[in-house]
């Protein structure tokens, strides 16, 4: 199996799907001549030409809406947002148009469309460039939300997302576009809505997604030295969520920690805890704990930023808390 | 452009009359509380729908609009039954009771909706234009919007994209002079709304939307030119709504005299006068059509009232596509 980076895995998925389906096109800021702000679409303009790899004006609402309209009449647009921070400009199109169209037309107009881009904080970009919107997206019926940065998962899920007949919000991370992993070549599809156990463990269930999976893996490595075996679950798809994977793990470990980037009020972590407490109340040996951002706009300063983000230290503390250590 | 035949004149008149009587009946049913929610009537603007949509290839060219959307699908060929049933939220409505007054849809007629967010449909039209261009089709899209939509950012973004990429989009501002209760002259610095096109190096046209013959003639040229050149155009359609913005509008923002003055240019009366002068129809004909239309409208109401409610177990249908 080839070892490639996340950006290459995403490019491979998009390229393969564009080769097999002429209705698929990629549109966004800097995706063509500049080769992608984060080089995800490098070389694609050369391969597919300017009608299929399209440099857009800086008009997130506009080109996202263009994608919705094109999807209504049979195209399969991939709309790249330079980051999900900028996609907030397009929330009217995502929430009011893409997500609602099928339902309010009584099933007549599906929107097969992928809206993708990096999500969450990068490094020292301050408040307007460092936030999470995944918790807002999952609370809107009519959309699928995928959040994954493991190269193989990203490839398999991106291919499934492009073939899916619904709006799919696909959340990546610019911090780990260069991180590599084994990725199967050619046809490789991962079903939407199925999570993955990233590490087996007996003592505590740790749910994490996107780049927090890498923090979780570090935490598990460190705690293994102390004899604590952490089971890491990566839902990969946040809407719909693989709840059963979480319940099964908690029934084994009896302890739950959710590690998520973003502010801690009304989050996906809240939902996971709510569902787990409802379904696994008698299995729990400790109240679940969530690790998330401090409730402040992201500061620029490096030390402050590290403190605001849900880091390794706070996760270890949370795990020890549910283990009463 | 071929001049409309006598048969077409009759067709235009009957289409506008159906629109008028249908909307009047909607207004009555609303007052009688047969349905609720919003209800934006098209009364006064019928020539825009009839003139524009008879200038396209119905069922092939695409159409999208805002929420004043009861009439355009009927001009395109939807049955009044399907529209009225949707008004009443019935399972037999054109959106299965999911859309209501603001969200009529028909994939068969390529009517891409009735949209409720002012200006939100304008980028969608650019997307349809993108598809037409990508697939090298010989088609156009008509995108209707109210005058107030031109102050939305999405309008600007969409027109800019349509212009830079030469998309076959016909953006039509139905300028009825008011965005809800605010005169467009108070919210837009331009006297001629179509002048917005200059900022995008886009073609523009001002069309008389009060006289269906003018509307049809001008739109026919615009549609064929757009089909041929694949260049977008911004059309300002000058019109007027005789009724309030919606059913709950006391209309304190305009004078009764203004409305009366506008009623002197009623598109139905103008066409009727023309047809009588040209000896295309007699008073007897108009009486006969009035009766015919009345029956069609009443049939749509009966159909809608007798139609079943959507079944509760279908509430989760169409959240996601298979």
Coordinates of C-alpha atoms in Angstrom, one line a residue:
Chain A
X1 CA 0.0 0.0 0.0
X2 CA 1.3 3.5 -0.9
X3 CA 2.1 5.9 1.9
X4 CA 0.8 9.3 1.0
X5 CA -0.2 12.5 2.7
X6 CA -3.7 13.7 3.6
X7 CA -3.7 16.3 0.8
X8 CA -2.6 13.6 -1.7
X9 CA -5.3 11.2 -0.5
X10 CA -8.0 13.9 -1.0
X11 CA -6.6 14.8 -4.4
X12 CA -6.6 11.1 -5.4
X13 CA -10.2 10.7 -4.3
X14 CA -11.4 13.8 -6.2
X15 CA -9.3 12.9 -9.3
X16 CA -10.6 9.4 -9.5
X17 CA -14.2 10.5 -9.1
X18 CA -13.7 13.2 -11.8
X19 CA -12.3 10.7 -14.1
X20 CA -15.2 8.4 -13.7
X21 CA -18.0 11.0 -13.7
X22 CA -18.1 14.0 -16.1
X23 CA -20.7 15.8 -13.9
X24 CA -18.2 16.2 -11.1
X25 CA -16.3 19.5 -11.0
X26 CA -14.2 21.4 -8.4
X27 CA -14.8 25.1 -7.7
X28 CA -13.3 27.4 -5.1
X29 CA -10.8 30.1 -4.4
X30 CA -7.3 29.4 -5.8
X31 CA -8.1 25.7 -6.7
X32 CA -6.8 26.1 -10.2
X33 CA -3.9 28.2 -11.3
X34 CA -2.5 28.6 -7.7
X35 CA -2.9 24.8 -7.3
X36 CA -4.9 25.2 -4.1
X37 CA -4.3 27.4 -1.1
X38 CA -3.1 24.2 0.7
X39 CA -2.1 22.4 -2.5
X40 CA -4.9 19.8 -2.2
X41 CA -5.9 20.4 -5.9
X42 CA -2.3 20.5 -7.2
X43 CA -2.1 19.6 -10.9
X44 CA -5.9 19.1 -11.3
X45 CA -6.4 22.1 -13.5
X46 CA -3.8 20.7 -15.9
X47 CA -5.5 17.4 -16.0
X48 CA -9.2 18.5 -16.2
X49 CA -9.1 22.0 -17.7
X50 CA -10.8 25.3 -16.5
X51 CA -14.4 24.1 -16.9
X52 CA -13.9 21.4 -14.3
X53 CA -11.3 22.9 -11.9
X54 CA -12.6 26.4 -11.5
X55 CA -11.0 29.4 -9.8
X56 CA -13.9 31.4 -8.2
X57 CA -14.1 35.0 -7.1
X58 CA -13.9 35.5 -3.4
X59 CA -17.6 35.0 -3.0
X60 CA -18.3 32.1 -0.7
X61 CA -22.1 32.5 -0.7
X62 CA -22.1 33.0 -4.4
X63 CA -20.1 30.0 -5.5
X64 CA -21.6 27.8 -2.9
X65 CA -25.0 28.8 -4.2
X66 CA -23.8 28.2 -7.7
X67 CA -23.0 24.7 -6.6
X68 CA -26.5 24.2 -5.2
X69 CA -28.1 25.3 -8.4
X70 CA -25.8 23.1 -10.5
X71 CA -26.6 20.1 -8.2
X72 CA -30.3 20.8 -8.7
X73 CA -29.9 20.1 -12.4
X74 CA -27.7 17.0 -12.3
X75 CA -24.1 18.2 -11.7
X76 CA -22.0 16.9 -8.8
X77 CA -20.1 20.0 -7.6
X78 CA -17.2 19.9 -5.1
X79 CA -17.1 23.3 -3.5
X80 CA -13.8 24.0 -1.8
X81 CA -13.9 26.5 1.0
X82 CA -10.4 27.9 1.7
X83 CA -11.4 27.3 5.3
X84 CA -14.7 26.6 7.1
X85 CA -14.3 30.0 8.8
X86 CA -15.0 31.5 5.4
X87 CA -17.9 29.1 4.8
X88 CA -19.8 31.1 7.4
X89 CA -20.3 33.6 4.6
X90 CA -22.1 30.8 2.8
X91 CA -24.2 29.4 5.7
X92 CA -27.4 30.8 4.0
X93 CA -26.7 28.6 1.0
X94 CA -25.6 25.6 3.0
X95 CA -28.4 25.7 5.6
X96 CA -31.3 27.4 3.9
X97 CA -30.8 26.1 0.4
X98 CA -28.6 22.9 0.1
X99 CA -30.0 21.2 3.2
X100 CA -33.7 22.2 2.6
X101 CA -34.1 21.7 -1.1
X102 CA -35.0 18.0 -1.2
X103 CA -37.5 18.3 1.7
X104 CA -39.3 21.4 0.7
X105 CA -39.6 20.3 -2.9
X106 CA -41.3 17.1 -1.7
X107 CA -38.4 15.0 -2.8
X108 CA -38.0 16.4 -6.3
X109 CA -34.6 18.1 -6.1
X110 CA -31.7 16.2 -4.4
X111 CA -28.5 18.2 -3.9
X112 CA -25.5 15.9 -4.6
X113 CA -22.8 18.2 -3.6
X114 CA -19.6 18.2 -1.4
X115 CA -18.6 21.3 0.5
X116 CA -15.1 20.8 1.7
X117 CA -12.2 22.5 3.4
X118 CA -10.0 22.8 6.5
X119 CA -11.8 23.2 9.8
X120 CA -10.8 24.4 13.2
X121 CA -7.7 26.2 14.4
X122 CA -4.4 26.0 12.5
X123 CA -1.5 27.8 14.2
X124 CA -1.5 31.4 15.4
X125 CA -4.2 32.7 13.0
X126 CA -6.1 34.4 15.8
X127 CA -9.9 34.6 16.3
X128 CA -11.5 34.8 12.8
X129 CA -9.5 31.9 11.3
X130 CA -9.5 29.4 14.2
X131 CA -13.0 28.2 14.9
X132 CA -15.2 25.1 14.6
X133 CA -18.6 25.0 13.1
X134 CA -19.1 21.2 13.1
X135 CA -21.6 21.4 16.0
X136 CA -23.7 23.9 14.0
X137 CA -23.7 21.7 10.9
X138 CA -24.7 18.5 12.5
X139 CA -27.8 20.2 14.0
X140 CA -29.3 20.8 10.6
X141 CA -31.4 18.1 9.0
X142 CA -30.8 17.4 5.3
X143 CA -27.0 17.2 5.3
X144 CA -24.2 14.7 6.0
X145 CA -21.2 15.9 8.0
X146 CA -17.8 14.1 7.7
X147 CA -14.8 15.2 9.7
X148 CA -11.7 13.2 9.1
X149 CA -7.9 13.7 8.6
X150 CA -6.5 10.2 8.5
X151 CA -5.4 9.8 4.9
X152 CA -7.0 6.5 4.1
X153 CA -10.3 7.5 5.8
X154 CA -10.2 10.8 3.9
X155 CA -9.8 9.1 0.6
X156 CA -12.5 6.4 1.2
X157 CA -15.0 8.9 2.6
X158 CA -14.3 11.6 0.0
X159 CA -15.1 9.1 -2.7
X160 CA -18.3 8.1 -0.9
X161 CA -19.2 11.8 -0.4
X162 CA -18.9 12.7 -4.0
X163 CA -21.1 9.7 -5.0
X164 CA -23.7 10.5 -2.3
X165 CA -26.9 12.2 -3.4
X166 CA -27.0 14.7 -0.5
X167 CA -25.1 17.8 0.5
X168 CA -22.0 16.6 2.3
X169 CA -20.0 18.9 4.5
X170 CA -16.4 17.6 4.6
X171 CA -14.2 18.9 7.3
X172 CA -10.4 18.6 7.0
X173 CA -7.5 20.3 8.8
X174 CA -4.7 22.4 7.3
X175 CA -2.4 21.4 10.3
X176 CA -2.2 17.8 9.1
X177 CA -2.5 18.0 5.2
X178 CA 1.1 16.8 5.1
X179 CA 0.7 14.0 7.6
X180 CA 1.1 10.6 5.9
X181 CA -0.5 7.2 6.1
X182 CA -1.1 4.1 4.2
X183 CA -3.8 4.6 1.6
X184 CA -5.2 1.9 -0.7
X185 CA -4.8 2.6 -4.4
X186 CA -7.8 2.9 -6.8
X187 CA -11.3 2.0 -5.8
X188 CA -11.6 2.4 -2.0
X189 CA -14.9 3.4 -0.5
X190 CA -15.7 3.8 3.2
X191 CA -19.4 3.9 4.0
X192 CA -20.7 7.1 5.5
X193 CA -21.9 6.9 9.1
X194 CA -19.5 4.1 10.2
X195 CA -16.9 5.0 12.8
X196 CA -13.5 3.4 13.3
X197 CA -11.6 2.1 16.4
X198 CA -8.2 3.7 16.1
X199 CA -6.8 1.9 19.2
X200 CA -8.2 -0.9 21.3
X201 CA -8.2 -0.4 25.1
X202 CA -9.9 -1.7 28.2
X203 CA -10.0 1.1 30.7
X204 CA -11.5 4.2 29.1
X205 CA -13.3 5.1 25.9
X206 CA -11.9 8.3 24.3
X207 CA -14.0 9.7 21.4
X208 CA -12.1 12.1 19.1
X209 CA -12.3 13.2 15.5
X210 CA -10.4 15.3 13.0
X211 CA -7.0 16.3 14.2
X212 CA -7.9 15.5 17.8
X213 CA -7.4 11.9 16.8
X214 CA -3.7 12.6 16.7
X215 CA -3.8 14.2 20.2
X216 CA -5.8 11.1 21.4
X217 CA -3.2 8.7 20.0
X218 CA -0.4 10.6 21.8
X219 CA -2.4 10.6 25.0
X220 CA -3.0 6.8 24.7
X221 CA 0.7 6.2 24.1
X222 CA 1.7 8.1 27.2
X223 CA -1.0 6.6 29.4
X224 CA 0.0 3.1 28.3
X225 CA 3.3 3.7 30.1
X226 CA 1.2 4.0 33.3
X227 CA -0.8 0.9 32.5
X228 CA -3.9 2.7 31.4
X229 CA -5.3 1.3 28.1
X230 CA -7.3 3.9 26.2
X231 CA -9.8 2.9 23.5
X232 CA -9.9 5.6 20.8
X233 CA -13.0 5.9 18.7
X234 CA -13.1 8.1 15.6
X235 CA -16.7 8.5 14.4
X236 CA -15.3 9.9 11.1
X237 CA -18.9 10.9 10.2
X238 CA -20.5 13.3 12.6
X239 CA -24.0 13.3 11.0
X240 CA -25.2 10.6 11.0
X241 CA -23.2 9.5 14.0
X242 CA -22.1 5.9 14.7
X243 CA -23.7 5.8 18.1
X244 CA -23.6 2.0 18.5
X245 CA -19.8 2.0 18.2
X246 CA -19.7 4.4 21.2
X247 CA -22.2 2.4 23.2
X248 CA -20.5 -0.9 22.7
X249 CA -17.2 0.5 23.7
X250 CA -18.6 2.2 26.9
X251 CA -20.3 -1.1 27.8
X252 CA -16.8 -2.6 27.9
X253 CA -14.8 0.3 29.5
X254 CA -17.5 1.9 31.6
X255 CA -15.9 5.3 31.2
X256 CA -16.2 8.0 28.6
X257 CA -14.2 11.0 27.7
X258 CA -14.9 13.1 24.6
X259 CA -12.1 15.2 23.2
X260 CA -13.3 17.8 20.7
X261 CA -12.0 21.0 19.3
X262 CA -14.3 24.0 19.6
X263 CA -16.3 25.8 22.3
X264 CA -18.0 23.6 24.9
X265 CA -21.6 24.9 24.8
X266 CA -24.0 22.8 22.9
X267 CA -21.6 20.6 21.0
X268 CA -21.3 17.2 19.4
X269 CA -19.6 16.1 22.7
X270 CA -22.7 17.1 24.6
X271 CA -24.8 15.0 22.3
X272 CA -22.5 12.0 22.6
X273 CA -22.6 12.3 26.4
X274 CA -26.4 12.7 26.4
X275 CA -26.9 9.7 24.2
X276 CA -24.5 7.6 26.2
X277 CA -25.9 8.5 29.5
X278 CA -29.4 7.6 28.2
X279 CA -28.4 4.4 26.6
X280 CA -25.6 3.2 28.9
X281 CA -26.6 4.7 32.3
X282 CA -26.1 1.5 34.2
X283 CA -22.8 0.7 32.5
X284 CA -21.1 3.9 33.5
X285 CA -18.7 3.9 36.5
X286 CA -18.1 7.6 36.3
X287 CA -19.7 10.7 35.0
X288 CA -18.4 11.3 31.4
X289 CA -16.0 14.2 31.0
X290 CA -15.6 16.5 27.9
X291 CA -12.4 18.2 26.9
X292 CA -12.8 21.2 24.6
X293 CA -11.7 24.8 23.9
X294 CA -11.8 27.4 26.6
X295 CA -14.8 29.7 26.0
X296 CA -12.9 32.6 24.5
X297 CA -12.2 33.8 20.9
X298 CA -8.9 32.3 19.8
X299 CA -5.9 34.4 21.0
X300 CA -3.0 34.9 18.6
X301 CA -0.2 34.3 21.2
X302 CA 1.2 30.8 20.9
X303 CA 1.2 29.9 24.6
X304 CA -2.3 31.2 25.0
X305 CA -3.5 29.4 21.9
X306 CA -2.1 26.1 23.2
X307 CA -3.9 26.7 26.5
X308 CA -7.2 27.4 24.7
X309 CA -7.1 24.3 22.5
X310 CA -8.0 20.9 24.0
X311 CA -4.4 19.6 24.5
X312 CA -2.8 16.5 25.6
X313 CA -2.4 17.6 29.2
X314 CA -6.1 18.4 29.7
X315 CA -7.1 15.1 28.1
X316 CA -4.9 13.1 30.4
X317 CA -6.3 15.0 33.3
X318 CA -9.9 14.2 32.1
X319 CA -9.1 10.5 31.7
X320 CA -7.6 10.3 35.2
X321 CA -10.7 12.0 36.5
X322 CA -13.1 9.3 35.1
X323 CA -10.7 6.6 36.4
X324 CA -10.6 8.3 39.8
X325 CA -6.8 8.4 39.7
Chain B
X1 CA -39.7 37.8 -33.7
X2 CA -43.0 36.6 -35.1
X3 CA -46.0 38.7 -33.9
X4 CA -48.3 36.7 -31.6
X5 CA -51.0 35.0 -33.5
X6 CA -54.7 35.5 -32.5
X7 CA -54.7 32.1 -30.9
X8 CA -51.7 33.2 -28.8
X9 CA -53.4 36.4 -27.8
X10 CA -56.3 34.3 -26.5
X11 CA -53.9 32.0 -24.7
X12 CA -52.1 35.0 -23.1
X13 CA -55.4 36.5 -22.0
X14 CA -56.7 33.3 -20.5
X15 CA -53.4 32.6 -18.7
X16 CA -53.5 36.1 -17.1
X17 CA -57.1 35.8 -16.2
X18 CA -56.5 32.4 -14.6
X19 CA -53.6 33.9 -12.7
X20 CA -55.8 36.8 -11.5
X21 CA -58.8 34.7 -10.5
X22 CA -56.6 32.0 -8.9
X23 CA -54.8 34.6 -6.7
X24 CA -58.1 36.3 -5.8
X25 CA -59.4 32.9 -4.7
X26 CA -56.2 32.3 -2.7
X27 CA -56.8 35.6 -1.0
X28 CA -60.3 34.7 -0.1
X29 CA -59.3 31.3 1.2
X30 CA -56.6 32.9 3.3
X31 CA -59.1 35.3 4.9
X32 CA -61.4 32.3 5.5
X33 CA -58.5 30.7 7.3
X34 CA -58.5 27.7 5.0
X35 CA -54.7 28.0 5.1
X36 CA -52.2 30.0 7.1
X37 CA -48.5 31.1 6.9
X38 CA -47.5 33.6 4.3
X39 CA -49.4 34.3 1.1
X40 CA -47.8 36.7 -1.4
X41 CA -50.2 37.4 -4.3
X42 CA -49.2 38.2 -7.8
X43 CA -52.2 40.3 -8.7
X44 CA -51.1 43.1 -11.0
X45 CA -47.9 41.4 -12.2
X46 CA -49.5 38.7 -14.4
X47 CA -48.1 40.1 -17.7
X48 CA -44.6 39.4 -16.4
X49 CA -45.3 35.7 -15.9
X50 CA -47.3 35.3 -19.1
X51 CA -45.1 37.4 -21.3
X52 CA -41.8 36.0 -20.1
X53 CA -42.6 32.3 -19.8
X54 CA -44.3 32.1 -23.2
X55 CA -41.1 33.4 -24.7
X56 CA -39.1 30.4 -23.6
X57 CA -39.1 26.7 -24.5
X58 CA -41.4 25.5 -21.7
X59 CA -40.2 22.3 -20.0
X60 CA -36.7 22.7 -21.5
X61 CA -35.5 26.1 -20.4
X62 CA -35.2 26.5 -16.7
X63 CA -37.1 28.9 -14.4
X64 CA -36.4 29.8 -10.8
X65 CA -38.1 32.5 -8.7
X66 CA -38.6 34.1 -5.3
X67 CA -41.6 33.4 -3.1
X68 CA -44.3 35.3 -5.1
X69 CA -44.6 32.0 -6.9
X70 CA -48.1 30.8 -7.3
X71 CA -48.6 32.0 -10.9
X72 CA -45.4 31.2 -12.8
X73 CA -45.7 27.4 -12.5
X74 CA -49.2 27.7 -13.8
X75 CA -48.0 29.6 -16.8
X76 CA -45.4 26.9 -17.3
X77 CA -48.1 24.2 -17.4
X78 CA -48.6 23.1 -13.8
X79 CA -52.3 22.4 -13.0
X80 CA -54.0 24.9 -10.7
X81 CA -55.0 21.8 -8.7
X82 CA -51.4 21.1 -7.8
X83 CA -50.7 24.7 -6.8
X84 CA -53.9 25.1 -4.8
X85 CA -53.4 21.7 -3.0
X86 CA -49.9 22.9 -2.1
X87 CA -51.4 26.2 -0.7
X88 CA -53.5 24.0 1.5
X89 CA -50.6 21.8 2.5
X90 CA -52.1 18.7 1.0
X91 CA -50.3 15.5 0.0
X92 CA -51.4 16.1 -3.6
X93 CA -49.6 19.5 -3.8
X94 CA -46.7 20.1 -6.1
X95 CA -44.3 19.8 -3.1
X96 CA -46.4 17.1 -1.3
X97 CA -47.4 19.7 1.3
X98 CA -43.8 20.3 2.4
X99 CA -43.3 23.7 0.7
X100 CA -46.5 25.7 0.8
X101 CA -47.1 29.1 -0.7
X102 CA -43.5 30.1 -1.0
X103 CA -42.1 26.8 -2.3
X104 CA -43.7 25.6 -5.5
X105 CA -41.5 23.1 -7.4
X106 CA -41.7 20.9 -10.5
X107 CA -38.8 18.9 -11.7
X108 CA -40.8 17.9 -14.8
X109 CA -41.5 21.5 -15.8
X110 CA -37.9 22.5 -14.8
X111 CA -39.4 25.0 -12.4
X112 CA -36.7 25.1 -9.7
X113 CA -38.8 26.7 -7.1
X114 CA -40.1 29.2 -5.2
X115 CA -37.5 30.4 -2.7
X116 CA -38.1 32.1 0.6
X117 CA -34.8 33.9 1.3
X118 CA -34.7 37.2 -0.6
X119 CA -32.0 36.9 -3.3
X120 CA -31.0 33.4 -2.3
X121 CA -32.1 31.9 -5.6
X122 CA -29.9 34.2 -7.7
X123 CA -26.6 32.2 -7.2
X124 CA -28.7 29.0 -7.8
X125 CA -29.5 30.4 -11.3
X126 CA -25.8 30.9 -11.9
X127 CA -25.3 27.2 -11.1
X128 CA -28.0 26.2 -13.6
X129 CA -26.3 28.5 -16.1
X130 CA -23.0 26.7 -15.3
X131 CA -24.6 23.3 -16.0
X132 CA -26.0 24.5 -19.3
X133 CA -22.6 25.8 -20.3
X134 CA -20.7 22.8 -19.1
X135 CA -23.0 20.4 -20.9
X136 CA -23.1 22.6 -24.0
X137 CA -26.9 22.8 -24.0
X138 CA -29.0 25.1 -26.1
X139 CA -30.9 26.4 -23.1
X140 CA -31.3 29.4 -20.8
X141 CA -32.4 30.0 -17.2
X142 CA -34.9 32.7 -16.2
X143 CA -34.3 33.9 -12.7
X144 CA -37.1 36.0 -11.2
X145 CA -36.5 38.2 -8.2
X146 CA -38.2 41.1 -6.5
X147 CA -36.7 44.6 -6.7
X148 CA -35.4 44.4 -3.1
X149 CA -33.3 41.4 -3.9
X150 CA -30.8 43.6 -5.8
X151 CA -29.6 44.9 -2.5
X152 CA -28.5 41.5 -1.3
X153 CA -24.8 40.5 -1.5
X154 CA -25.7 37.2 -3.1
X155 CA -27.2 39.1 -6.0
X156 CA -23.9 40.9 -6.6
X157 CA -21.9 37.7 -6.3
X158 CA -24.1 35.8 -8.7
X159 CA -24.2 38.4 -11.4
X160 CA -20.4 38.9 -11.2
X161 CA -19.9 35.1 -11.7
X162 CA -22.5 34.9 -14.5
X163 CA -20.7 37.8 -16.2
X164 CA -17.1 36.5 -15.9
X165 CA -18.1 33.1 -17.1
X166 CA -20.6 34.0 -19.7
X167 CA -23.5 32.0 -18.3
X168 CA -26.8 32.0 -20.2
X169 CA -28.7 33.5 -17.3
X170 CA -31.6 36.0 -17.6
X171 CA -31.9 37.8 -14.3
X172 CA -35.3 39.4 -14.1
X173 CA -36.1 42.1 -11.5
X174 CA -39.8 42.2 -11.0
X175 CA -39.8 45.9 -10.0
X176 CA -43.1 46.5 -8.3
X177 CA -41.6 49.5 -6.6
X178 CA -41.7 48.2 -3.1
X179 CA -39.7 45.7 -1.1
X180 CA -42.4 44.7 1.4
X181 CA -43.3 48.2 2.7
X182 CA -40.2 50.1 1.7
X183 CA -40.0 52.0 -1.6
X184 CA -37.1 50.8 -3.7
X185 CA -36.2 54.5 -4.2
X186 CA -35.4 54.6 -0.5
X187 CA -33.1 51.6 -0.6
X188 CA -31.3 51.8 -3.9
X189 CA -29.3 54.8 -5.2
X190 CA -30.1 54.0 -8.8
X191 CA -33.2 55.4 -10.7
X192 CA -33.0 52.6 -13.2
X193 CA -32.4 49.3 -11.4
X194 CA -31.1 47.6 -14.5
X195 CA -28.1 49.9 -14.3
X196 CA -26.7 47.6 -11.7
X197 CA -25.6 45.6 -14.8
X198 CA -23.0 48.2 -15.7
X199 CA -21.0 47.2 -12.6
X200 CA -20.7 43.7 -14.1
X201 CA -20.1 44.7 -17.7
X202 CA -23.4 42.9 -18.4
X203 CA -26.1 43.5 -20.9
X204 CA -29.2 45.2 -19.5
X205 CA -32.8 45.9 -20.6
X206 CA -35.8 47.7 -19.2
X207 CA -39.0 45.9 -20.1
X208 CA -42.6 47.1 -19.9
X209 CA -44.1 44.5 -17.6
X210 CA -47.5 46.0 -17.5
X211 CA -48.4 45.2 -21.1
X212 CA -48.1 41.5 -22.0
X213 CA -47.5 42.1 -25.7
X214 CA -44.5 44.3 -24.9
X215 CA -43.3 41.9 -22.3
X216 CA -43.5 38.9 -24.7
X217 CA -41.9 40.7 -27.6
X218 CA -39.0 42.1 -25.6
X219 CA -38.4 38.8 -23.7
X220 CA -38.5 36.8 -26.8
X221 CA -35.6 38.8 -28.2
X222 CA -33.7 38.6 -24.9
X223 CA -34.2 34.9 -24.6
X224 CA -33.0 34.1 -28.1
X225 CA -30.1 36.5 -27.9
X226 CA -29.0 34.9 -24.6
X227 CA -29.4 31.4 -26.1
X228 CA -27.3 32.4 -29.0
X229 CA -24.5 34.3 -27.2
X230 CA -24.5 32.6 -23.8
X231 CA -24.1 36.0 -22.3
X232 CA -26.1 36.9 -19.2
X233 CA -28.5 39.9 -19.0
X234 CA -30.1 41.9 -16.3
X235 CA -33.7 42.7 -17.1
X236 CA -35.8 45.3 -15.1
X237 CA -39.4 44.4 -15.5
X238 CA -41.5 47.4 -14.6
X239 CA -44.7 46.3 -12.9
X240 CA -46.9 46.9 -9.9
X241 CA -48.7 44.8 -7.4
X242 CA -52.2 45.9 -6.7
X243 CA -52.4 44.1 -3.4
X244 CA -50.2 44.2 -0.3
X245 CA -46.9 42.6 0.0
X246 CA -48.6 39.7 1.8
X247 CA -52.0 39.2 3.3
X248 CA -51.1 41.0 6.5
X249 CA -50.1 44.3 4.9
X250 CA -52.1 47.4 5.8
X251 CA -50.4 49.3 3.0
X252 CA -49.7 52.5 4.9
X253 CA -46.6 53.2 2.8
X254 CA -48.4 54.1 -0.4
X255 CA -51.3 56.3 -1.4
X256 CA -54.6 54.9 -2.6
X257 CA -54.4 57.3 -5.5
X258 CA -51.2 55.6 -6.6
X259 CA -52.8 52.2 -6.6
X260 CA -55.8 53.6 -8.5
X261 CA -53.5 55.2 -11.1
X262 CA -51.7 51.8 -11.5
X263 CA -55.0 50.0 -11.9
X264 CA -55.6 52.1 -15.0
X265 CA -52.8 50.2 -16.6
X266 CA -54.1 46.7 -15.6
X267 CA -52.5 44.2 -17.9
X268 CA -55.8 42.3 -18.4
X269 CA -57.8 45.4 -19.5
X270 CA -55.0 46.5 -21.8
X271 CA -54.9 43.2 -23.6
X272 CA -58.7 43.0 -23.7
X273 CA -58.9 46.5 -25.3
X274 CA -56.3 45.4 -27.8
X275 CA -58.1 42.2 -28.7
X276 CA -61.4 44.0 -29.1
X277 CA -59.9 46.7 -31.3
X278 CA -58.2 44.0 -33.4
X279 CA -61.5 42.1 -33.5
X280 CA -59.8 39.0 -32.1
X281 CA -62.6 38.6 -29.5
X282 CA -66.0 39.9 -28.6
X283 CA -67.5 40.6 -25.2
X284 CA -69.2 37.2 -25.4
X285 CA -65.8 35.5 -25.7
X286 CA -64.5 37.3 -22.6
X287 CA -67.7 36.3 -20.7
X288 CA -67.2 32.7 -21.8
X289 CA -63.6 32.6 -20.7
X290 CA -64.4 34.2 -17.4
X291 CA -66.8 31.3 -16.9
X292 CA -64.3 28.7 -18.0
X293 CA -61.6 30.1 -15.7
X294 CA -64.0 30.3 -12.8
X295 CA -64.7 26.6 -13.2
X296 CA -61.0 25.7 -13.3
X297 CA -60.3 27.8 -10.2
X298 CA -63.3 26.3 -8.3
X299 CA -62.2 22.8 -9.4
X300 CA -58.7 23.5 -8.0
X301 CA -60.3 24.5 -4.7
X302 CA -62.5 21.5 -4.5
X303 CA -59.6 19.2 -5.4
X304 CA -57.4 20.8 -2.8
X305 CA -60.1 20.7 0.0
X306 CA -60.9 17.1 -0.8
X307 CA -57.3 16.0 -1.0
X308 CA -55.8 14.0 1.9
X309 CA -53.4 15.5 4.4
X310 CA -49.9 14.1 4.2
X311 CA -49.7 11.0 6.3
X312 CA -47.8 11.4 9.6
X313 CA -45.5 8.5 8.9
X314 CA -44.2 10.3 5.9
X315 CA -42.7 13.1 8.0
X316 CA -39.2 11.8 7.7
X317 CA -39.4 11.2 3.9
X318 CA -37.0 13.3 1.8
X319 CA -34.8 14.5 4.6
X320 CA -32.0 12.7 2.8
X321 CA -32.0 11.2 -0.7
X322 CA -31.2 7.5 -1.1

